[in-house]
Coordinates of C-alpha atoms and ligand atoms in Angstrom, one line a residue:
X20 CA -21.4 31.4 -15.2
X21 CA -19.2 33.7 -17.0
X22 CA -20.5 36.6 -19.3
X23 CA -20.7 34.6 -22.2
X24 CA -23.0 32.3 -19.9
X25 CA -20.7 29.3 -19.9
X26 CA -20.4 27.6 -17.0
X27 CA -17.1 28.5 -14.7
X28 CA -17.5 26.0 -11.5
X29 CA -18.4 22.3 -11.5
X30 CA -22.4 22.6 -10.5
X31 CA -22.9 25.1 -13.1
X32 CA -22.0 22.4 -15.8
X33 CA -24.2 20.0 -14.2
X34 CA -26.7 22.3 -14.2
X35 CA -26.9 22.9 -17.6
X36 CA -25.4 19.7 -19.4
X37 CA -27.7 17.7 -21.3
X38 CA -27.6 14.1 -20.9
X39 CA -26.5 12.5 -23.7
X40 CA -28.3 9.5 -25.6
X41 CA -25.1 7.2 -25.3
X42 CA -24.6 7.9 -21.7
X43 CA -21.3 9.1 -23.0
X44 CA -19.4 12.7 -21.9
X45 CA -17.6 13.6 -24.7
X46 CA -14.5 11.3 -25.3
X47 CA -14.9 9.8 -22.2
X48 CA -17.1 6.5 -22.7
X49 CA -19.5 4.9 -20.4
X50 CA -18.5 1.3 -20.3
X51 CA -20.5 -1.5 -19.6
X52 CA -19.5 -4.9 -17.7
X53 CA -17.9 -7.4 -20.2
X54 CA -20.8 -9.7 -19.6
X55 CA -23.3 -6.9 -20.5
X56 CA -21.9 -6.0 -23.9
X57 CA -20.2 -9.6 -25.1
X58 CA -22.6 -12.2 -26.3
X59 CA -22.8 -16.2 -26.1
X60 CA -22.5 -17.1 -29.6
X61 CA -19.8 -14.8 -30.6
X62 CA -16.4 -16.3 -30.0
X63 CA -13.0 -15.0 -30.7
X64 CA -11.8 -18.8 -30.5
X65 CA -12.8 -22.1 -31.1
X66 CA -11.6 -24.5 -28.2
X67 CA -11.4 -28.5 -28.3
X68 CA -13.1 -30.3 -25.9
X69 CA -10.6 -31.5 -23.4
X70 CA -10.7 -35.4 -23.1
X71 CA -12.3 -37.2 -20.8
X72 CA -10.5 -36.7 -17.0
X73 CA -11.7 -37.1 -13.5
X74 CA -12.7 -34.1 -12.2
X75 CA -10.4 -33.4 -8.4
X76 CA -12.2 -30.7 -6.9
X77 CA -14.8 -32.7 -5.3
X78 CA -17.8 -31.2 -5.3
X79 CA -16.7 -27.7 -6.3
X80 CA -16.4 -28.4 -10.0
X81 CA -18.6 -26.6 -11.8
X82 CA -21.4 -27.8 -13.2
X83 CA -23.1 -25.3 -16.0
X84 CA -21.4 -24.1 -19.0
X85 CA -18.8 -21.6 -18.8
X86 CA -20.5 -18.8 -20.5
X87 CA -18.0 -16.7 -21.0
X88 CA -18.7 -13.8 -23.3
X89 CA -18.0 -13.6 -26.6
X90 CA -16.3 -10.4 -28.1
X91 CA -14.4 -9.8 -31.8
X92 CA -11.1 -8.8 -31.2
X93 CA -11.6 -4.9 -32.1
X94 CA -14.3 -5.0 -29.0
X95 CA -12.1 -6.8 -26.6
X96 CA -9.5 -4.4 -27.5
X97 CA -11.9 -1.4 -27.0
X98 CA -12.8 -2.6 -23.5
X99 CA -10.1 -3.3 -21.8
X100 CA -8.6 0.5 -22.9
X101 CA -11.8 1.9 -21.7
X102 CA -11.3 0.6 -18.1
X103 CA -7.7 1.3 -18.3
X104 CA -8.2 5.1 -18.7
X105 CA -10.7 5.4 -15.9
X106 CA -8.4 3.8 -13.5
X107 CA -6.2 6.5 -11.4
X108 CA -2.4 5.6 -11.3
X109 CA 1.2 7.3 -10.7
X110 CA 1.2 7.1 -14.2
X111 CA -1.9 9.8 -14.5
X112 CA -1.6 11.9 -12.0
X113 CA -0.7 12.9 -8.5
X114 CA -1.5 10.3 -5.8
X115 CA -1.0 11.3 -2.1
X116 CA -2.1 8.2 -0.4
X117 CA -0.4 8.9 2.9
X118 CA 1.1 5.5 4.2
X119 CA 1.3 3.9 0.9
X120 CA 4.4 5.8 -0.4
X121 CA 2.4 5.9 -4.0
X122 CA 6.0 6.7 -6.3
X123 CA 6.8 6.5 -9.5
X124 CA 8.4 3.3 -10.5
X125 CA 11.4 4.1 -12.9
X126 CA 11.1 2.4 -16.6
X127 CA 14.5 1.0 -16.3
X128 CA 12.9 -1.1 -13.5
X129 CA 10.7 -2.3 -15.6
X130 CA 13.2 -3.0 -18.5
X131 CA 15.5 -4.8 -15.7
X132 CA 12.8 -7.3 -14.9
X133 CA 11.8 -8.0 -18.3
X134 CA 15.4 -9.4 -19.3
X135 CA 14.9 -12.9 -20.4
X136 CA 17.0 -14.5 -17.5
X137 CA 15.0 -13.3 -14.6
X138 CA 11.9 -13.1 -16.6
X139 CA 11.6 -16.3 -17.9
X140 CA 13.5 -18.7 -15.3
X141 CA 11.1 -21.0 -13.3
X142 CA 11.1 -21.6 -9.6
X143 CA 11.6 -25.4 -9.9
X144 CA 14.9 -25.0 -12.1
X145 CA 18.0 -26.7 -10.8
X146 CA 19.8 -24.2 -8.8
X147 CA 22.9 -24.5 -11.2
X148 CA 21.0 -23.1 -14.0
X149 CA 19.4 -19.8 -12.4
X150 CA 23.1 -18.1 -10.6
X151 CA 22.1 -15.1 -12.0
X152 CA 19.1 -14.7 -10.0
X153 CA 20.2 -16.7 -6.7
X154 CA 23.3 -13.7 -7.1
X155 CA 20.6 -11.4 -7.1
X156 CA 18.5 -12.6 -4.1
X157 CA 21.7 -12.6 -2.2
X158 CA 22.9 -9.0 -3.3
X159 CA 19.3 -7.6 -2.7
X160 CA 19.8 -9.0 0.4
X161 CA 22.9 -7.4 1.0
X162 CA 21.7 -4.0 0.6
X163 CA 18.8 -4.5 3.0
X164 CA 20.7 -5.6 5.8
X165 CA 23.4 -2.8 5.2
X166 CA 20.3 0.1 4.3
X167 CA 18.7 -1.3 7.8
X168 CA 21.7 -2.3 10.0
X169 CA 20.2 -5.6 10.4
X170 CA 22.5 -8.8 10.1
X171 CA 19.6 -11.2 8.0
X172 CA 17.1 -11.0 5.6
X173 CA 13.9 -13.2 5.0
X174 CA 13.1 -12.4 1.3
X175 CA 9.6 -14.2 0.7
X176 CA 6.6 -12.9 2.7
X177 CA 4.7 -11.0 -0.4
X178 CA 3.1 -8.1 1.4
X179 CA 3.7 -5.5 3.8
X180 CA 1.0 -7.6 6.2
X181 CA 2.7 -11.0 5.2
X182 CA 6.5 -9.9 6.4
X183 CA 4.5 -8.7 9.6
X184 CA 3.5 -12.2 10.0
X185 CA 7.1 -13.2 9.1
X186 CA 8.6 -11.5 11.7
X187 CA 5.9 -12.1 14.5
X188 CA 6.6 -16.0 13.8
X189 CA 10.1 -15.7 14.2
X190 CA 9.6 -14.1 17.3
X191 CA 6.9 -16.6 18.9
X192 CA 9.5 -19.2 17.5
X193 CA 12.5 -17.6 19.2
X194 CA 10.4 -17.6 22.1
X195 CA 8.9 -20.8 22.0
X196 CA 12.9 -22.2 21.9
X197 CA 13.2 -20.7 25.3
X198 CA 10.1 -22.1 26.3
X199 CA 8.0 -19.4 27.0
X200 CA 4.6 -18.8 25.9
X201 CA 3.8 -15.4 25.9
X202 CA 0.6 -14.1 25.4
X203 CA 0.9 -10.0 24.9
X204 CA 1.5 -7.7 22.1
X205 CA 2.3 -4.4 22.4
X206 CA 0.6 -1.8 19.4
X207 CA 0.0 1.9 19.5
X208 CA -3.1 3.5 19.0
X209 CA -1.7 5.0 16.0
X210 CA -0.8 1.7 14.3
X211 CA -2.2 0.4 10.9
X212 CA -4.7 -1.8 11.3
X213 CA -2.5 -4.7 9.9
X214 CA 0.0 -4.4 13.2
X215 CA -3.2 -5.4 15.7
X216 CA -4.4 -7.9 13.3
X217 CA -1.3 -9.5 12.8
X218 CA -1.2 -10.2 16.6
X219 CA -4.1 -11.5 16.9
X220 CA -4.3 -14.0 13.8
X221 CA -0.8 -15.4 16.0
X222 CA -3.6 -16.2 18.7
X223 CA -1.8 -12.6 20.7
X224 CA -4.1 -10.4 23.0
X225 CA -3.4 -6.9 22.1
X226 CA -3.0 -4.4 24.3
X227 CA -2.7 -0.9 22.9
X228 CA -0.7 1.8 23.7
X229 CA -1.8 5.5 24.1
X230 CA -0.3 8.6 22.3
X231 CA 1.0 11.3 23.8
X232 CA -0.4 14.7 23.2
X233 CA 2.2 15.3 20.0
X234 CA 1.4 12.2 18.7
X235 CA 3.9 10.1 19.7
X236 CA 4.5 7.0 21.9
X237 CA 5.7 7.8 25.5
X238 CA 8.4 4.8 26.6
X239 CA 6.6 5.4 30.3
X240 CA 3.4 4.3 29.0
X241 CA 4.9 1.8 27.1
X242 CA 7.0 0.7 30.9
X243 CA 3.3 0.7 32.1
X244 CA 1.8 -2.3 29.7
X245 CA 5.4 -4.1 30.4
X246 CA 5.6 -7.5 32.0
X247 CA 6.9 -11.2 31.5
X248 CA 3.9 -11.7 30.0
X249 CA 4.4 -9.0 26.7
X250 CA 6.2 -10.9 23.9
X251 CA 6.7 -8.2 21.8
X252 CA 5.8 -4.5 21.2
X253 CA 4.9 -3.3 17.2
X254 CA 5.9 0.5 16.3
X255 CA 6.1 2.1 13.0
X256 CA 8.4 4.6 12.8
X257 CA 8.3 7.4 11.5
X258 CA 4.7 6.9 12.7
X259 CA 1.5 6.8 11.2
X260 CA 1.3 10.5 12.1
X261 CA 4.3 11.1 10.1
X262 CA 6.5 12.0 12.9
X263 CA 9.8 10.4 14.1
X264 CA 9.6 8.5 17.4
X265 CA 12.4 10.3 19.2
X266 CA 11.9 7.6 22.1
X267 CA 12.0 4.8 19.8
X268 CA 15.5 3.8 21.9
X269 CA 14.2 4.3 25.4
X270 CA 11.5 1.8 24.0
X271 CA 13.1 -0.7 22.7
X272 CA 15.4 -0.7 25.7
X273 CA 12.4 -1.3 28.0
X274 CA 11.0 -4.0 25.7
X275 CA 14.3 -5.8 25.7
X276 CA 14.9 -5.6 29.6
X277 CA 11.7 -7.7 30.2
X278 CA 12.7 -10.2 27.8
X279 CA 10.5 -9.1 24.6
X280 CA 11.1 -8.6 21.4
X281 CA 10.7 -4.9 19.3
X282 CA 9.0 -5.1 15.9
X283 CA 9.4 -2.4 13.9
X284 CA 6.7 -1.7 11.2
X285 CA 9.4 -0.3 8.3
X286 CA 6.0 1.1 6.1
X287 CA 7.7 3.8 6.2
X288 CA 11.4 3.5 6.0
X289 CA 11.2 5.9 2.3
X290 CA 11.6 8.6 5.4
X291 CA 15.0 7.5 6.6
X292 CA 17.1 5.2 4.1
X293 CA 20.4 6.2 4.4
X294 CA 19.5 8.8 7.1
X295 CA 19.0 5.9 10.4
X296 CA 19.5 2.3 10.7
X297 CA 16.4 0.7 12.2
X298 CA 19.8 -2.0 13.8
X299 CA 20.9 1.0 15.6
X300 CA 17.2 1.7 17.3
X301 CA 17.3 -1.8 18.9
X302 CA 14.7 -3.4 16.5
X303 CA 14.8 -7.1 16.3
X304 CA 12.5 -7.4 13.1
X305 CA 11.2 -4.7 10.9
X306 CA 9.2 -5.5 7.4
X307 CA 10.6 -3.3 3.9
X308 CA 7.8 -2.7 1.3
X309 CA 9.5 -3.0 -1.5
X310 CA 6.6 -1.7 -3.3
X311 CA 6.7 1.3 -1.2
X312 CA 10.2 2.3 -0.1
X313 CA 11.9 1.3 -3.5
X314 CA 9.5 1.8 -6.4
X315 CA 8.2 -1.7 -7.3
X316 CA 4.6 -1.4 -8.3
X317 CA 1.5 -1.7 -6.0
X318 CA -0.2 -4.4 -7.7
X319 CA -3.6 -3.8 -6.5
X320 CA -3.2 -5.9 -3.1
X321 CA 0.1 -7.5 -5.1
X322 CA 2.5 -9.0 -6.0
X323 CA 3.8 -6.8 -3.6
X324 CA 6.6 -8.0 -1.6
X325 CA 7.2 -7.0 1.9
X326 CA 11.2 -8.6 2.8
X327 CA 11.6 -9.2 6.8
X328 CA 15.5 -8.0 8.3
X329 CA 16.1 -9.6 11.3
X330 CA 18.4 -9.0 14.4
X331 CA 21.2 -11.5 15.3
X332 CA 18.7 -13.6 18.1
X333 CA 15.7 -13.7 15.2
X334 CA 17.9 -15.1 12.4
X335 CA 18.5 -18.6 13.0
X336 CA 14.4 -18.7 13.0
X337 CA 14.4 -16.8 9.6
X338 CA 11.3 -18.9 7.0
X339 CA 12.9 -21.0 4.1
X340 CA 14.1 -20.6 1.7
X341 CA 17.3 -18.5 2.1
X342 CA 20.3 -17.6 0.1
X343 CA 23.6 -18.2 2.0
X344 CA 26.9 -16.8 0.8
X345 CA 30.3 -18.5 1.7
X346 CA 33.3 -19.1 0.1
X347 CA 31.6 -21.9 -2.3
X348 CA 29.7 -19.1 -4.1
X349 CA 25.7 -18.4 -4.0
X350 CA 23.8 -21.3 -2.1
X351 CA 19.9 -21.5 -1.6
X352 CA 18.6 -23.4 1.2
X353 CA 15.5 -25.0 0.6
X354 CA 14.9 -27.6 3.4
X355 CA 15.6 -27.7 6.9
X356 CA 18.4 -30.3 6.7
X357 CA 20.4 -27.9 4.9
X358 CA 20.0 -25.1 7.4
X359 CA 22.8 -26.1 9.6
X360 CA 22.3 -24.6 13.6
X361 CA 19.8 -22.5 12.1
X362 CA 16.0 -23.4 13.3
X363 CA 13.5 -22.3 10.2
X364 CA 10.1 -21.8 11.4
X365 CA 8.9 -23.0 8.0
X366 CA 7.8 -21.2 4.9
X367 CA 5.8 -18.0 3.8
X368 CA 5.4 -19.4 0.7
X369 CA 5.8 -22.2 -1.8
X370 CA 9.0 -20.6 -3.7
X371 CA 11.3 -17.9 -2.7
X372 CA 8.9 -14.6 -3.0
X373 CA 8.2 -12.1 -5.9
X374 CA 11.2 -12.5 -8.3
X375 CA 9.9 -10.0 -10.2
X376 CA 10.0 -7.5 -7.7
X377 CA 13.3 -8.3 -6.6
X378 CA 15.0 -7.5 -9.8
X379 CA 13.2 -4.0 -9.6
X380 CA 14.3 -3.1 -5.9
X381 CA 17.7 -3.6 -6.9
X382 CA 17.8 -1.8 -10.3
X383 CA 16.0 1.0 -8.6
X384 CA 19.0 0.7 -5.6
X385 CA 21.7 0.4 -8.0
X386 CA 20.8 3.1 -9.8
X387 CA 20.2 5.6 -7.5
X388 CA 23.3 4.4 -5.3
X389 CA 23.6 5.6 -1.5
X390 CA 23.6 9.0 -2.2
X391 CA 20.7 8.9 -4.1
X392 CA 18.5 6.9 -1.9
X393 CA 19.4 9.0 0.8
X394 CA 17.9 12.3 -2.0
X395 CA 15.3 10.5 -2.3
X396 CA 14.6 10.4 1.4
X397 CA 15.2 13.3 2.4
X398 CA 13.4 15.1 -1.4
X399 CA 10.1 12.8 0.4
X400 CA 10.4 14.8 3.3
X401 CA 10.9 18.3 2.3
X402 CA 8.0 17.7 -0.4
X403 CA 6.2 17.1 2.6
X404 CA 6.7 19.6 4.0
X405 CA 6.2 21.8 1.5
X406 CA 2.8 20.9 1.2
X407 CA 2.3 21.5 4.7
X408 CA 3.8 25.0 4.5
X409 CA 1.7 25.7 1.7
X410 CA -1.7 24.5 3.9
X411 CA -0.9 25.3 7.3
X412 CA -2.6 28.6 7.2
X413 CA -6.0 27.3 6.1
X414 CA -5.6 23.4 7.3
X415 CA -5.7 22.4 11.0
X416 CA -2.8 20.2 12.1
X417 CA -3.8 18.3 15.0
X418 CA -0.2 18.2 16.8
X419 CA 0.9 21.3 16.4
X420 CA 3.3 23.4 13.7
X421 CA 6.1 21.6 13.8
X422 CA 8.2 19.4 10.8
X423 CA 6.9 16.3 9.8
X424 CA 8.5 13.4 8.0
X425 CA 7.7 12.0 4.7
X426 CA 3.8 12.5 5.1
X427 CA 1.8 15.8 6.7
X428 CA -1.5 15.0 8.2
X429 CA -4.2 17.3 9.0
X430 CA -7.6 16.9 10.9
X431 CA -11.0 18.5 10.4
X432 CA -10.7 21.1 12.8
X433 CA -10.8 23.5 10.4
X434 CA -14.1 22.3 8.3
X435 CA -16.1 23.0 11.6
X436 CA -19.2 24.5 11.1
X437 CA -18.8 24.5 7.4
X438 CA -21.0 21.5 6.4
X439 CA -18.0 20.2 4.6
X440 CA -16.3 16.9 6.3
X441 CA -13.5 15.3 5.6
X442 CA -15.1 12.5 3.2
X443 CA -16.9 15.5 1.0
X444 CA -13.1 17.5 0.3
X445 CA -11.6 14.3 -0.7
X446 CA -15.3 13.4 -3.0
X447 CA -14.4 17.6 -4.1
X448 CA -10.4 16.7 -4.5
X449 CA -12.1 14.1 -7.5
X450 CA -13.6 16.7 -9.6
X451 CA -9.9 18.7 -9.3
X452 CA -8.6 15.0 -11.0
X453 CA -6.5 14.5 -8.1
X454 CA -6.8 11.1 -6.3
X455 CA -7.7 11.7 -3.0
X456 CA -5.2 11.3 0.4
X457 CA -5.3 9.0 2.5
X458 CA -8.6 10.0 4.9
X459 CA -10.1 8.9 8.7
X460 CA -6.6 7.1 8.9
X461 CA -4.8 7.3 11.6
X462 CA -8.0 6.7 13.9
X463 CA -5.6 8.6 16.4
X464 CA -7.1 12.0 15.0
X465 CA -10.3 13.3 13.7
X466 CA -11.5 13.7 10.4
X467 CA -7.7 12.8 9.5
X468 CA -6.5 13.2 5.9
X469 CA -2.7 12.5 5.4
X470 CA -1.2 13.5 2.5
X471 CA 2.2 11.9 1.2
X472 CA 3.4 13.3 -2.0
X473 CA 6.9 11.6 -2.3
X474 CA 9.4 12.5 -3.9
X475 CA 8.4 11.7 -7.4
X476 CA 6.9 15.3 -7.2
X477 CA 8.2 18.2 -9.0
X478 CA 8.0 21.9 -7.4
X479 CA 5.3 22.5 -10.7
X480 CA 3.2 19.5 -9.5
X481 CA 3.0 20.0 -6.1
X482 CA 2.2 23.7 -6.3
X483 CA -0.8 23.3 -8.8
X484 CA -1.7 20.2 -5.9
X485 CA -1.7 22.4 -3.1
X486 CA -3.2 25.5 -5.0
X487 CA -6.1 23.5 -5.7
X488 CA -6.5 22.5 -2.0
X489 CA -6.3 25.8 -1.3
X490 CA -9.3 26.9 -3.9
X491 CA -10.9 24.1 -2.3
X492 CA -10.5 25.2 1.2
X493 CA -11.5 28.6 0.5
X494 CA -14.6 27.3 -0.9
X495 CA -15.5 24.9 2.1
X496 CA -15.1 28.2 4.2
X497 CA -16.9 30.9 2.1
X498 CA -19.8 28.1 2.3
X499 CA -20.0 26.8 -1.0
X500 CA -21.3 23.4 0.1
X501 CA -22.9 22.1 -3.1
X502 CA -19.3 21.8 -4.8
X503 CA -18.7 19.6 -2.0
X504 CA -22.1 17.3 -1.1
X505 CA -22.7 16.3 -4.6
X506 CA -19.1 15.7 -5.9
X507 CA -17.9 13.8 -7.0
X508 CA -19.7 15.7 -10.3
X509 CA -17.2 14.4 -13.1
X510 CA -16.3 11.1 -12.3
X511 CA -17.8 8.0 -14.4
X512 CA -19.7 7.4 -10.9
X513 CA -21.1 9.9 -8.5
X514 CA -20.9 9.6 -5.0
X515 CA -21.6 5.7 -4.2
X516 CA -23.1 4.3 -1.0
X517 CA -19.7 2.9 0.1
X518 CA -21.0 1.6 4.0
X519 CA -23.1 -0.7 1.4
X520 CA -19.9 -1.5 -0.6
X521 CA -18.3 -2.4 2.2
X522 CA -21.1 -4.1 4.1
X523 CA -22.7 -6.3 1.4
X524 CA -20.3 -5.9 -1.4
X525 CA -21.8 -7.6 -4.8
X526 CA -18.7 -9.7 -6.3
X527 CA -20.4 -11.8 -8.9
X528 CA -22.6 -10.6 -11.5
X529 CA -25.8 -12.5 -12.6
X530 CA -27.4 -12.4 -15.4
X531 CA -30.5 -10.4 -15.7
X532 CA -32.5 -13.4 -15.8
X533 CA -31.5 -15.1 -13.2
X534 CA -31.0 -12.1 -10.7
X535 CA -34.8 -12.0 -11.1
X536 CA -35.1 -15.3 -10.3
X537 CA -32.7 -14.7 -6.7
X538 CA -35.3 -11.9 -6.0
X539 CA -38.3 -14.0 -6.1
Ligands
PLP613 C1 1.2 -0.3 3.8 C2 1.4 -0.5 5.3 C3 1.3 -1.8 5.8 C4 0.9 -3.0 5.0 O1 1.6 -3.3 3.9 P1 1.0 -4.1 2.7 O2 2.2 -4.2 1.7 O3 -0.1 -3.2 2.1 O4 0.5 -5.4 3.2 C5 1.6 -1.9 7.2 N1 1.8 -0.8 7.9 C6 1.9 0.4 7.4 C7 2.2 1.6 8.3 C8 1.6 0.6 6.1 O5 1.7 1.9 5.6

């Protein structure tokens, strides 16, 4: 409290607010679900009945009425604002997910993809009528392989994960046309958890590689696992730690002498564009996000889009469809037949990938240009960096006090004996309205929490960011533990039981009534 007696730190609000008969705090309003506040009889329209027609869906259809609530325009309005300002974005504020590469995706994106001949063009249209966006799959494609060094593209797989997939089929297809079955894969202990599961969903055992001390992969090791029997190894790089892999050649030349193939995870590649061709490392397939590297939004899960580049032996397997460029213009191949020498290992996905997120990637390449994406790179980094100088003295870092890449990543060394852990700071980082970084990820080191700031931030953002750390850490140390164990204090939720979220999640609401009749 200060002298006037009003409160100065987040418990002594709690302390003394009274609740409030709405449930409301201020401007901020509690919200109920749409089911809870709309009622059955109120409709905003009137529907016909459709005409009689035989129901497909076997015995899935659904057999009660709809009941979907009913809400005058003014409320519908009202609620879906209300949810949209309690949702965290880019647009709010600060978001230093390491790995995800949360940036701010320019307006002029936007604007691009909104133009009415990418937005409003249909994926069964006659070729001839879409050359606009066929030239723009191809010169997106263009820029990929010459940003990576890679000599082909596959544009489709919609996801990070799915272009993994992608580009661990083309390799089982590559080597299933030399007749070998494989059955190893190759995956750090660092890796994302996508990398091992990946592997395994292709029917791969995986076999995973230690780290060295300083985080990285050690090509001996990697020799070690090696045998006719590994079909490919998976590496990001920069890694999950945020450090380069300054082996990552000696690796993939082991890889390659025992016939396998290297796949590089490119999560990461905001690090490096412009700086390193993954082509010149010796990688054979390596997936872009373009919702991470070049700005295009992260849909919640999607529509992300994750394009594969491939090397010279993975091509001919590359998933239709793809774009080809000759002298007769533009051409996409949709079917095999077309496909010439090439053998396609089949599709991703019905059409050619997320249009929409094509046209951003390139207006966000075109108008930064090669100079700029290589700023933007290397502006990722030294924010990084910053906000590891600006920690170091009160934060652990678990491989020592050297540069990092585009991402710094601490450990909870240095909340021993505190009573703080790494899942209370990040509950604490709530109540400072910052989004918390990415935390317990990599499982490589304890407690971790790794902090990727990009380079959307300015020097003002990123010094109030890591101030407020710094207040933070202070408190964890002086012992201060109830701003900790009972934040969050100011979100719209407190602390949740999330091992119950995860473990028995509750997806569908029930009405009152009949919840009541499930318990009995
Ligand atoms: C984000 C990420 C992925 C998965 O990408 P999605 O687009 O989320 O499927 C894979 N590996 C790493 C290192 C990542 O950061």
């Amino acid at each position: 409290m200060n002298q006037q007696g009003r409160p100065t730190k987040p418990g002594d609000a709690i302390a003394i607010a009274p609740k409030t008969f709405t449930g409301n705090r201020a401007l901020r309003i509690e919200e109920a679900l749409i089911f809870e506040i709309g009622r059955l009889e109120v409709t905003g329209v009137d529907l016909d009945e459709p005409a009689a027609f035989a129901p497909r869906l076997g015995d899935l259809e659904r057999k009660d009425p709809i009941g979907l609530p009913g809400l005058a325009e003014p409320e519908a309005v009202r609620h879906y604002v209300r949810l949209s300002r309690m949702n965290y974005g880019i647009d709010t504020g600060v978001f230093p997910l390491g790995s995800c590469t949360m940036k701010h995706n320019p307006r002029l994106n936007e604007k691009m993809a909104r133009l009415p001949g990418f937005g409003d063009i249909h994926p069964l249209q006659p070729q001839s009528t879409v050359p606009g966006a066929t030239a723009l799959i191809a010169e997106l494609s263009r820029w990929l392989c010459e940003l990576t060094g890679m000599p082909a593209v596959a544009l489709s797989p919609k996801a990070g994960a799915h272009g993994e997939l992608c580009g661990m089929m083309a390799i089982k297809a590559a080597l299933a046309a030399r007749g070998e079955a494989r059955s190893v894969v190759l995956v750090p202990e660092s890796a994302h958890g996508t990398n091992p599961a990946t592997a395994a969903l292709l029917g791969y055992r995986v076999e995973a590689v230690p780290a060295r001390p300083d985080g990285s992969v050690d090509p001996e090791e990697v020799r070690k696992h090696l045998s006719s029997d590994v079909a490919a190894i998976m590496l990001t790089n920069p890694n999950t730690c945020g450090l380069f892999e300054s082996d990552v050649v000696a690796i993939a030349e082991a890889v390659h002498a025992v016939g396998a193939y290297f796949y590089a995870d490119g999560a990461n590649f905001n690090a490096i564009v412009g700086k390193v061709r993954p082509g010149d490392l010796g990688v054979d397939a390596m997936h872009i996000n373009l919702h991470k590297t070049f700005s295009t939004p992260h849909g919640g899960g999607g529509p992300g889009a994750g394009p594969v580049v491939l090397s010279a032996a993975l091509a001919p397997f590359a998933p239709l469809p793809h774009v080809t460029v000759n002298a007769q213009g533009v051409r996409l191949v949709e079917h095999a037949g077309e496909a010439g020498d090439a053998k396609p290992f089949g599709r991703m996905c019905a059409f050619h990938g997320q249009m929409g997120m094509f046209v951003r990637a390139m207006s966000y390449m075109l108008a930064h240009g090669a100079d700029g994406m290589r700023q933007a790179s290397e502006d990722a980094v030294l924010n990084a960096n910053y906000v590891r100088a600006g920690l170091r003295d009160l934060m652990s870092l678990p491989f020592g006090d050297r540069p990092c890449m585009h991402e710094v990543l601490f450990d909870d060394h240095w909340l021993e004996g505190t009573g703080v852990s790494t899942l209370d700071f990040a509950k604490a980082m709530i109540d400072e309205g910052y989004h918390p970084m990415t935390m317990y990820f990599p499982l490589v080191v304890h407690g971790a929490m790794l902090i990727e700031p990009t380079e959307s931030e300015s020097k003002a953002s990123l010094d109030l960011f890591i101030a407020a750390l710094r207040d933070l850490a202070m408190a964890a140390k002086r012992g201060d533990t109830a701003r900790f164990s009972g934040a969050p204090y100011y979100a719209p939720r407190r602390r949740l039981d999330e091992t119950r979220a995860a473990r028995s999640p509750v997806l569908r609401w029930m009405r009152p009534a009949a919840q009541k009749e499930a318990a009995e």
